[in-house]
C-alpha positions as MATLAB code, in Angstrom:
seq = 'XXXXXXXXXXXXXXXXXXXXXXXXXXXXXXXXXXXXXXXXXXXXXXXXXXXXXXXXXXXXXXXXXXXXXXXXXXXXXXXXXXXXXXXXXXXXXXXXXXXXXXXXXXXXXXXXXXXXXXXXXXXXXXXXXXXXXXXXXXXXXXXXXXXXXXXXXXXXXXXXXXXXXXXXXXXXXXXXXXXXXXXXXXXXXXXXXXXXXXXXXXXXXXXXXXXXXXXXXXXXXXXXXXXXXXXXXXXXXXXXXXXXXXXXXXXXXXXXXXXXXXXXXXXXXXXXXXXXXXXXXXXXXXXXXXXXXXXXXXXXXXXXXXXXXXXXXXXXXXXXXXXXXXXXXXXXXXXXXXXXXXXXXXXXXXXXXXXXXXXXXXXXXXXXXXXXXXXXXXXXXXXXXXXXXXXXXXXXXXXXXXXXXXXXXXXXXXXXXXXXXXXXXXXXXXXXXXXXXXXXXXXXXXXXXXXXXXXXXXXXXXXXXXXXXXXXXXXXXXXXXXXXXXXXXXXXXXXXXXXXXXXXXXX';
ca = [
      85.858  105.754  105.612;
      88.049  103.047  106.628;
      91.202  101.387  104.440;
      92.924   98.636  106.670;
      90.289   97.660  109.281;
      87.450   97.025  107.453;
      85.062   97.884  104.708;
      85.142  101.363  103.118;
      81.889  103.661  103.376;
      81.472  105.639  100.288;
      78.292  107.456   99.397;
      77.351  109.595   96.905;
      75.955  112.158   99.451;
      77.739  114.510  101.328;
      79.385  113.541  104.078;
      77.664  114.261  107.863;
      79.441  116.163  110.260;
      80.451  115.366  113.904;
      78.543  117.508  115.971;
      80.686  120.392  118.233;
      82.426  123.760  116.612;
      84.770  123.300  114.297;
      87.438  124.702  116.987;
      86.322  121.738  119.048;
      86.860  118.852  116.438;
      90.083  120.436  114.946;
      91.610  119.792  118.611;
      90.130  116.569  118.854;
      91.024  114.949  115.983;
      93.598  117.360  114.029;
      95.964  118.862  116.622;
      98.758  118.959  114.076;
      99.336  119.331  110.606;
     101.008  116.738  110.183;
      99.900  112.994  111.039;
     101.245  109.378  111.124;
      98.202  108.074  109.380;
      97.774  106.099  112.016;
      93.626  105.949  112.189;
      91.680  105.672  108.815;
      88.884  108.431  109.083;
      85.347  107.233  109.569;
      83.628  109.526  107.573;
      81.385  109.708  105.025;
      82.882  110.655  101.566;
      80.836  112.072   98.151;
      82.168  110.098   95.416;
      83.471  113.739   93.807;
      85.541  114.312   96.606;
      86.576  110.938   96.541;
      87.939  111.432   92.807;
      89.626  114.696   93.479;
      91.100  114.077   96.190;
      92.949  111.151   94.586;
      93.626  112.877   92.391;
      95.509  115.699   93.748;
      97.644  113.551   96.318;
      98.464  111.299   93.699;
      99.887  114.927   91.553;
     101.050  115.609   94.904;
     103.203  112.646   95.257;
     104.520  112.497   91.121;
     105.449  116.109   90.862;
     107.142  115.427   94.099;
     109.081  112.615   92.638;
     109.756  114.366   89.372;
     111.213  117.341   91.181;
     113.276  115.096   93.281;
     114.714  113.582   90.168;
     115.372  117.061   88.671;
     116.468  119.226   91.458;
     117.682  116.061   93.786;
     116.943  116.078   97.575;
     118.745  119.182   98.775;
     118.076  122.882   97.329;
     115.510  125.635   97.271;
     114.299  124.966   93.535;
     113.343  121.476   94.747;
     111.487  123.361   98.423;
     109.610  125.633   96.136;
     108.609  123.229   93.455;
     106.804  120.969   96.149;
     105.737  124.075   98.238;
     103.630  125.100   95.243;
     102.216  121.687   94.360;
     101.369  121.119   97.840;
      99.334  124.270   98.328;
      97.547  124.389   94.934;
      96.300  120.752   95.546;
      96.285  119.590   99.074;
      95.999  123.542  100.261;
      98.996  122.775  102.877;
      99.678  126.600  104.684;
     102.358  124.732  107.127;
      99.940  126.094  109.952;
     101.404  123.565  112.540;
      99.047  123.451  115.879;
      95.997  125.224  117.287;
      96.816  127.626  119.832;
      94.604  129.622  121.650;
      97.606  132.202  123.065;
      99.978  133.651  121.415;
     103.006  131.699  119.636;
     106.160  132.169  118.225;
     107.207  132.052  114.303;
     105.580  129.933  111.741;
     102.761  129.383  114.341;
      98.991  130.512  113.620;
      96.813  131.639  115.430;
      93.494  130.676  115.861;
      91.292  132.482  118.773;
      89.080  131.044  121.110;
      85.452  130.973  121.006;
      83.903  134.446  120.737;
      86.986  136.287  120.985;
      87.304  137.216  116.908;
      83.830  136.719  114.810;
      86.351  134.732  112.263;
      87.146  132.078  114.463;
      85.269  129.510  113.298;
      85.988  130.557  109.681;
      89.815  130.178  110.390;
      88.938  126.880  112.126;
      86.951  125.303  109.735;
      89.938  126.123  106.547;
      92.252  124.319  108.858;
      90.174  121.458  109.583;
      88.942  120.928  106.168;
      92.400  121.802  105.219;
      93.724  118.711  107.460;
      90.541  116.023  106.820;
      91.523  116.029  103.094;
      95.016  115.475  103.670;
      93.707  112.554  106.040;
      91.281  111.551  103.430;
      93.472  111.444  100.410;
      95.891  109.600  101.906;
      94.150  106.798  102.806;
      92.540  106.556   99.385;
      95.769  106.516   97.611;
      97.006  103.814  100.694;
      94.145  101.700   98.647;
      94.682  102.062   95.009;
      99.177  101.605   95.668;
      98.769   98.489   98.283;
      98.526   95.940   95.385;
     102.151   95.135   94.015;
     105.349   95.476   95.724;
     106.378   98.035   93.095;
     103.477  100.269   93.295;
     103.649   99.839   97.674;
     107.433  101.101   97.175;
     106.768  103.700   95.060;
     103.899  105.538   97.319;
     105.952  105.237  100.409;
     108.866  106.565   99.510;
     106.612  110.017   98.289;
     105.074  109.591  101.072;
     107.887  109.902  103.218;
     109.783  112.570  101.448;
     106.117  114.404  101.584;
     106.573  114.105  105.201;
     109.985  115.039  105.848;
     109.429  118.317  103.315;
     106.292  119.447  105.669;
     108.333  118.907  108.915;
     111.601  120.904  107.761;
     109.051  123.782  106.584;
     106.871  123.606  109.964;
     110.345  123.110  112.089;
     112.581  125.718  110.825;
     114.758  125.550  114.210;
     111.450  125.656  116.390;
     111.623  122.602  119.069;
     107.964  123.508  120.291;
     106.492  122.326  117.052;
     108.095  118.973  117.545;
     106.899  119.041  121.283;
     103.908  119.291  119.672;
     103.858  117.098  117.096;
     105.207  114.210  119.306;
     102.287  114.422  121.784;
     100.093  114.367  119.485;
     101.167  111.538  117.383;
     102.064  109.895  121.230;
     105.527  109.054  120.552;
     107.835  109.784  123.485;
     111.564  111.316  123.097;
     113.028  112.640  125.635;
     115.371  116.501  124.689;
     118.486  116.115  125.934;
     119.278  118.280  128.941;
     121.631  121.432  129.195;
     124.003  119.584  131.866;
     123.686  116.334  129.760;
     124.681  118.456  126.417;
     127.580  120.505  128.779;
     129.089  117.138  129.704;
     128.966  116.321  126.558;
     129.598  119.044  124.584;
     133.257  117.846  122.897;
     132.008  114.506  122.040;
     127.937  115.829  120.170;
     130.408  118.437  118.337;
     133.069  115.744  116.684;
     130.591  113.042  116.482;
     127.432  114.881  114.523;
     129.609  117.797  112.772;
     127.608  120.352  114.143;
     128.080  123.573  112.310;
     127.447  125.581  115.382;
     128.026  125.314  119.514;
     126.241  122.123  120.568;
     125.155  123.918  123.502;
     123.081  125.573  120.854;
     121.763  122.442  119.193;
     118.770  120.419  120.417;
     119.270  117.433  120.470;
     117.054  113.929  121.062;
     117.545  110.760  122.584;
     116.751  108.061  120.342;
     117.405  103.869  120.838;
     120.409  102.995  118.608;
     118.142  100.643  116.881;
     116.147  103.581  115.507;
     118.550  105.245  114.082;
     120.949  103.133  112.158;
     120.566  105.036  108.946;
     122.219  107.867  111.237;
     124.539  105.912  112.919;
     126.072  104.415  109.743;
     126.525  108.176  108.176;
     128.176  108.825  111.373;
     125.669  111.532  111.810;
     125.114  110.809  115.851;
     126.964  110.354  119.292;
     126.313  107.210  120.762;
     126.254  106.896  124.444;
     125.128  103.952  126.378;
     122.253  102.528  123.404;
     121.202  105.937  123.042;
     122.104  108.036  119.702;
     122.354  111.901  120.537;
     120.452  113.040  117.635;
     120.338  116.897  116.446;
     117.359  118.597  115.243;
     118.074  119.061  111.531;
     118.807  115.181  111.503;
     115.554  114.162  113.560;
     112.873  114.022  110.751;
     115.473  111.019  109.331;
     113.894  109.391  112.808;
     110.274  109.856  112.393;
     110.618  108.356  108.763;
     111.977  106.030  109.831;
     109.361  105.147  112.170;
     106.445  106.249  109.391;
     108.117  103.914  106.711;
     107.621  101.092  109.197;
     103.799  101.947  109.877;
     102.943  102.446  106.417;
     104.818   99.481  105.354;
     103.187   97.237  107.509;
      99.109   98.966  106.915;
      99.861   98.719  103.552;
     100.181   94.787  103.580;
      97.472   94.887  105.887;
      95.217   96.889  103.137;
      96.075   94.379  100.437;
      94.458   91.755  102.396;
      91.173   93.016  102.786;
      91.048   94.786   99.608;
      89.185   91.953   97.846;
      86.222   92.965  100.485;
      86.608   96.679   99.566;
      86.389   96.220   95.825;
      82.965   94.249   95.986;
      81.955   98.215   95.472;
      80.997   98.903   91.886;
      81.185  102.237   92.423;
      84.873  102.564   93.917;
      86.319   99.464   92.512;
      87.096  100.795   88.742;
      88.641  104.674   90.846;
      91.054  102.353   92.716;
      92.074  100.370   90.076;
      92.580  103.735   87.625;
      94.341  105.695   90.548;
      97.681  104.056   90.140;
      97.872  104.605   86.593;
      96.397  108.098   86.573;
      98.291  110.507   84.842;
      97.409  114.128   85.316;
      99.312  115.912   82.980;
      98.635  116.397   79.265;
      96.485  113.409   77.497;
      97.982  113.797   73.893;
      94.278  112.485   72.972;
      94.530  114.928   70.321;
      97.810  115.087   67.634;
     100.237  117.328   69.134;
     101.970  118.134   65.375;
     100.770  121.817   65.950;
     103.628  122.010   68.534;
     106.220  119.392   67.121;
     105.436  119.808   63.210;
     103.111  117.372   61.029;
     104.986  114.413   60.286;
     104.972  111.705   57.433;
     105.073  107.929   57.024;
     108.980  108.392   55.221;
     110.165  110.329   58.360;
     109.041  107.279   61.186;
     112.454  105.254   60.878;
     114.765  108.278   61.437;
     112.304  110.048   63.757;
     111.843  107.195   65.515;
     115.932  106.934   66.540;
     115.827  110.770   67.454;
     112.496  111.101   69.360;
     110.987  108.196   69.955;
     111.572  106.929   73.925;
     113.377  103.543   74.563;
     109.589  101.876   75.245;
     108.470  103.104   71.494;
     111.534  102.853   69.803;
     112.240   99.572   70.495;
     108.355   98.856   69.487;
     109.122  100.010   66.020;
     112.042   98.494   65.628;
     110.734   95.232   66.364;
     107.360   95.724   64.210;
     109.709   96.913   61.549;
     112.015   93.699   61.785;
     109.068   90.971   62.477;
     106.707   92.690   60.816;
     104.452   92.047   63.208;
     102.868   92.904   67.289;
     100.805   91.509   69.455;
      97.686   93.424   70.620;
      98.960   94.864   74.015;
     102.072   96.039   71.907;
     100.267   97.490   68.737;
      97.949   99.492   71.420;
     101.124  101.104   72.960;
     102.707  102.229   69.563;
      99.558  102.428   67.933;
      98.243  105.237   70.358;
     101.678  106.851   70.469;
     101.955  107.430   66.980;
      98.468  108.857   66.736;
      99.295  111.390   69.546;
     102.396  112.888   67.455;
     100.064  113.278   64.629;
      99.817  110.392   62.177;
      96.793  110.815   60.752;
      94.584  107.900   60.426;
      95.050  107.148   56.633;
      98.786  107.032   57.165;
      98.003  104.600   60.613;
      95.882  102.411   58.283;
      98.843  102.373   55.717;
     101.438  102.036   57.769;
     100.159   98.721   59.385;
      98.860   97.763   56.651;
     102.529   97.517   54.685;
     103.807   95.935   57.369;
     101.309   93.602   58.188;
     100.945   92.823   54.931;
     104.515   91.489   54.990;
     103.821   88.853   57.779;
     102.931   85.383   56.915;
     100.763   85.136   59.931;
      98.593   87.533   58.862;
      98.480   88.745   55.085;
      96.265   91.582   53.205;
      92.851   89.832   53.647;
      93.359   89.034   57.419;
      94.569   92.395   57.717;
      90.915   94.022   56.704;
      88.824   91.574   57.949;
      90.678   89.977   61.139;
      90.160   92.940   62.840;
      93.558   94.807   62.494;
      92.334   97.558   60.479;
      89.447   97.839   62.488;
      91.309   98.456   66.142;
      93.571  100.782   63.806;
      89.886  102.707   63.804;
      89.415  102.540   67.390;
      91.947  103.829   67.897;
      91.612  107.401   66.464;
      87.680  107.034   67.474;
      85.976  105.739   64.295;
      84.717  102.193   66.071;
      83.360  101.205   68.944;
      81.967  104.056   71.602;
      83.396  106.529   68.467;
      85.719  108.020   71.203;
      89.475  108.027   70.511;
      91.867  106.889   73.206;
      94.801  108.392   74.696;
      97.894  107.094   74.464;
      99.265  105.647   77.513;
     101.594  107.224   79.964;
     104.644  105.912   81.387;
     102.825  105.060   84.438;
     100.386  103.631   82.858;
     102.940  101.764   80.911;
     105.109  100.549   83.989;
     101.643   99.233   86.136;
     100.289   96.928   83.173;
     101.005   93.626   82.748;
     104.342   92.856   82.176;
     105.169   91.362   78.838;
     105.442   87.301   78.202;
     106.824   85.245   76.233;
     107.177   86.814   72.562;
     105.312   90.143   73.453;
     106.876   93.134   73.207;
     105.377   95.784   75.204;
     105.986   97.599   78.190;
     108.445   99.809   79.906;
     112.286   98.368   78.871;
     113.644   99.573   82.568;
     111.229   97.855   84.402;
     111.133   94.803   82.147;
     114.439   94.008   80.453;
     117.468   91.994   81.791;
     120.139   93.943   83.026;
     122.673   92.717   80.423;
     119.864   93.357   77.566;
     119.577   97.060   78.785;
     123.312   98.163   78.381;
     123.678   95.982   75.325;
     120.545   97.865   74.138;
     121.759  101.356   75.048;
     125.433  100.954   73.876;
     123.710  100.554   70.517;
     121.184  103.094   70.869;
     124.635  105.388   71.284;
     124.258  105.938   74.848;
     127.803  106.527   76.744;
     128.937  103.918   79.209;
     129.409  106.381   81.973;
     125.748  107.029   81.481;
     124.331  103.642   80.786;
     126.235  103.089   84.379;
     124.397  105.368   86.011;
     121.168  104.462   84.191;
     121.602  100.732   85.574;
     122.153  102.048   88.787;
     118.570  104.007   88.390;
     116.948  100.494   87.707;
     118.026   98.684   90.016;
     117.133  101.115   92.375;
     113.345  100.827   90.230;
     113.383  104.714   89.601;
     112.200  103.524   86.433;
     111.146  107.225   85.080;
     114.273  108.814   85.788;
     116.341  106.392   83.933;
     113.793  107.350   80.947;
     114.672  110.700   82.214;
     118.574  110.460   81.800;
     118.291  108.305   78.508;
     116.448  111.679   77.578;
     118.978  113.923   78.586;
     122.211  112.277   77.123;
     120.930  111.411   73.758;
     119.426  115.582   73.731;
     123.339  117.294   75.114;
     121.276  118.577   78.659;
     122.674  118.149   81.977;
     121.536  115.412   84.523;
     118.179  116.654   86.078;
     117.472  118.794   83.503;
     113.834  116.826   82.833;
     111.261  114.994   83.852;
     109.388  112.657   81.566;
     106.021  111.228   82.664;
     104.694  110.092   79.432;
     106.157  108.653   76.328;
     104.571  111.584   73.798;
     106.188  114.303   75.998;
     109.408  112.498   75.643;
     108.569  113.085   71.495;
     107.302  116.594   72.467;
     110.575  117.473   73.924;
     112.589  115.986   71.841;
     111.296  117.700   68.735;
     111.370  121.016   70.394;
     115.111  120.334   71.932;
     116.245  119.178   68.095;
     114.675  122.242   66.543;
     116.999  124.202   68.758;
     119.592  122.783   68.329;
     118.870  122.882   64.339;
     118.540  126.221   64.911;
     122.503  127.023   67.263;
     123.481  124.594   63.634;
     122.036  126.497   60.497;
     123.356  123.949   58.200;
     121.726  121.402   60.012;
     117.913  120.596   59.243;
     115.647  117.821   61.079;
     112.887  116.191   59.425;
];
């Protein structure tokens, strides 16, 4: 399988193996759990594993992201939330090297050849443990390399993938590093005892290290590479060379990934024309960076939230509806009238919080009905009534469609001219977005810090914090991934709050 060099190999039959034990081609080409993702594999993949391994980096990567938005960067409830994800779907056990001796903590350890019956066993979890992660990878390097946004958004998961894996595989331990750095062939030298004795006053004041320097490993790292450091004042400098400690070195090697995957991810887009003359991968690319992996609200979801009625949309829809919907109805309701990529968004959102298809049909019918562009009779027989159908699976293929999620949302085609779909953070003006939010009743301390969210295109927890200030929660107290959950929630959060508020009743 290759992603930036030249033409994927995908077949639908399992893939062959090198030849050797599986202790053999672990040390050859997985010394480390961890990689640089340097090399695409050259492998053959099934078109199964192909799927599910997408798949689970790409859940990998967004529950990643969610947790970060929830928990922020520092914390145990943000270690544990990824330490589960990462083990349930990319079976990560933070086994760092293979070592035939003995090792210290954190290490495991595998035994040579015909010393322990379950050597190869052990082997062959690690490798296939390690291949996957390889594998997966470079598929999702594929399906994110088209747009700037969707290039951002990988390698920033990416990266905060990596640093999570190194902290957990470090833990203090300078001989994992050793032997991470020889195998990924990157060369920085450890900073001598005399050199850290001699300098012992100055590493102390200069990186505000908690404990004795003398204690603290420390690398030696160009001042180039490390002017996120420098600029934190997190490093001596001596000479062009930052004294950096270990807790601050993984800020180094992502550094040094960001600009590798940053660069092979240009290099993808170029020859991904060639790689999508495959029918058979071409349509799991393209649906890879819009997959959503969490519920599909295909069906209603009023057995959780509560049926609902056609008289309860306009005051539902300025409680529980997210900014993407809300502002959909509001403009149907004022023009009477969508275009298609718009009446898809709402139409399939309103199905999935359980409109039933006679109120649908009703519902754009009175307000089509109302628009001189298109009138009862067009209405029938123009085809609105019949995508109205589709919709809930009564034309067509007879298969209803889910309604979209917000990454689905944010990836599609932006919205031109008059159109009206789309995710508002990604696609409104600044200056349309706080006027828009002041109204909605938003706070201007918090439409501050939404704007600051956008701009920094964390598009999803801006939708997030919208959430949580029109609900009374806390910052990070959410994560919303799709624009029925936001409903979901939102129902469930007004119920209790209903219930703290006897005298109070929702719809």
């Amino acid at each position: 399988m290759q992603a930036a060099g030249g033409r994927k190999r995908v077949r639908p039959s399992a893939r062959v193996q090198s030849s050797g034990s599986y202790l053999q081609r672990l040390r050859e080409e997985y010394p480390h759990a961890l990689q640089l993702y340097d090399t695409p594999p050259v492998d053959n993949v099934s078109l199964e594993d192909f799927r599910h391994f997408a798949a689970d980096r790409y859940e990998v990567l967004s529950r990643l992201s969610n947790a970060k938005a929830s928990f922020g960067r520092e914390g145990d409830k943000l270690k544990d939330a990824i330490k589960v994800v990462t083990g349930k779907r990319l079976s990560l056990k933070f086994r760092p090297t293979v070592k035939e001796e003995p090792t210290k903590t954190r290490h495991i350890r595998v035994p040579a050849v015909g010393e322990d019956g379950d050597a190869e066993r052990q082997a062959k979890d690690m490798y296939e443990e390690r291949r996957k992660d390889h594998v997966s990878h470079f598929i999702l390097r594929l399906a994110f390399c088209r747009t700037e946004e969707l290039r951002r958004w990988f390698v920033e998961n990416e990266l905060e993938l990596f640093r999570f894996r190194f902290e957990a595989l470090v833990a203090g331990t300078t001989s994992v590093v050793k032997d991470f750095l020889n195998a990924a062939h990157l060369s920085y030298d450890e900073a001598t005892e005399d050199e850290k004795k001699a300098l012992r006053q100055q590493l102390a004041e200069s990186t505000g290290t908690r404990s004795d320097s003398l204690a603290t490993h420390f690398y030696k790292v160009p001042f180039c590479q490390a002017f996120d450091l420098v600029s934190r004042r997190r490093v001596f400098l001596k000479q062009g060379i930052a004294y950096v400690p270990l807790d601050d070195f993984v800020s180094i090697l992502n550094n040094e990934l960001r600009a590798r995957l940053q660069k092979a991810l240009l290099m993808t887009a170029r020859t991904l024309p060639g790689v999508e003359d495959d029918s058979r991968i071409s349509p799991l690319l393209k649906g890879i960076s819009q997959l959503y992996t969490g519920e599909d609200y295909s069906q209603p979801s009023s057995d959780v939230t509560g049926a609902i009625s056609l008289n309860q949309l306009d005051d539902v829809s300025k409680k529980s509806y997210s900014p993407c919907m809300r502002y959909l109805h509001e403009t149907l309701r004022e023009r009477h009238h969508l275009k298609h990529q718009s009446r898809l968004q709402l139409g399939l959102f309103i199905k999935g919080i359980g409109v039933t298809l006679n109120d649908a049909l009703q519902f754009w019918r009175m307000e089509f009905n109302q628009s001189p562009r298109v009138g009862p009779e067009k209405f029938e027989k123009g085809g609105y009534a019949y995508s109205v159908r589709h919709y809930y699976g009564k034309e067509g293929k007879r298969k209803a469609i889910s309604p979209f999620s917000c990454m689905k949302v944010i990836t599609s085609n932006a919205p031109a001219g008059d159109e009206t779909h789309g995710c508002p953070f990604k696609h409104w003006d600044a200056d349309v977005m706080r006027s828009k939010l002041k109204r909605w009743g938003v706070a201007q301390p918090v439409v501050t810090e939404i704007l600051g969210l956008v701009k920094d295109h964390h598009y999803q927890i801006a939708c997030s914090r919208y959430f949580e200030a029109t609900h009374n929660l806390t910052s990070g107290t959410v994560a919303i991934n799709h624009p029925n959950e936001f409903y979901q929630y939102s129902r469930i959060r007004l119920n209790e709050l209903a219930e703290a508020l006897p005298s109070a009743k929702e719809p």
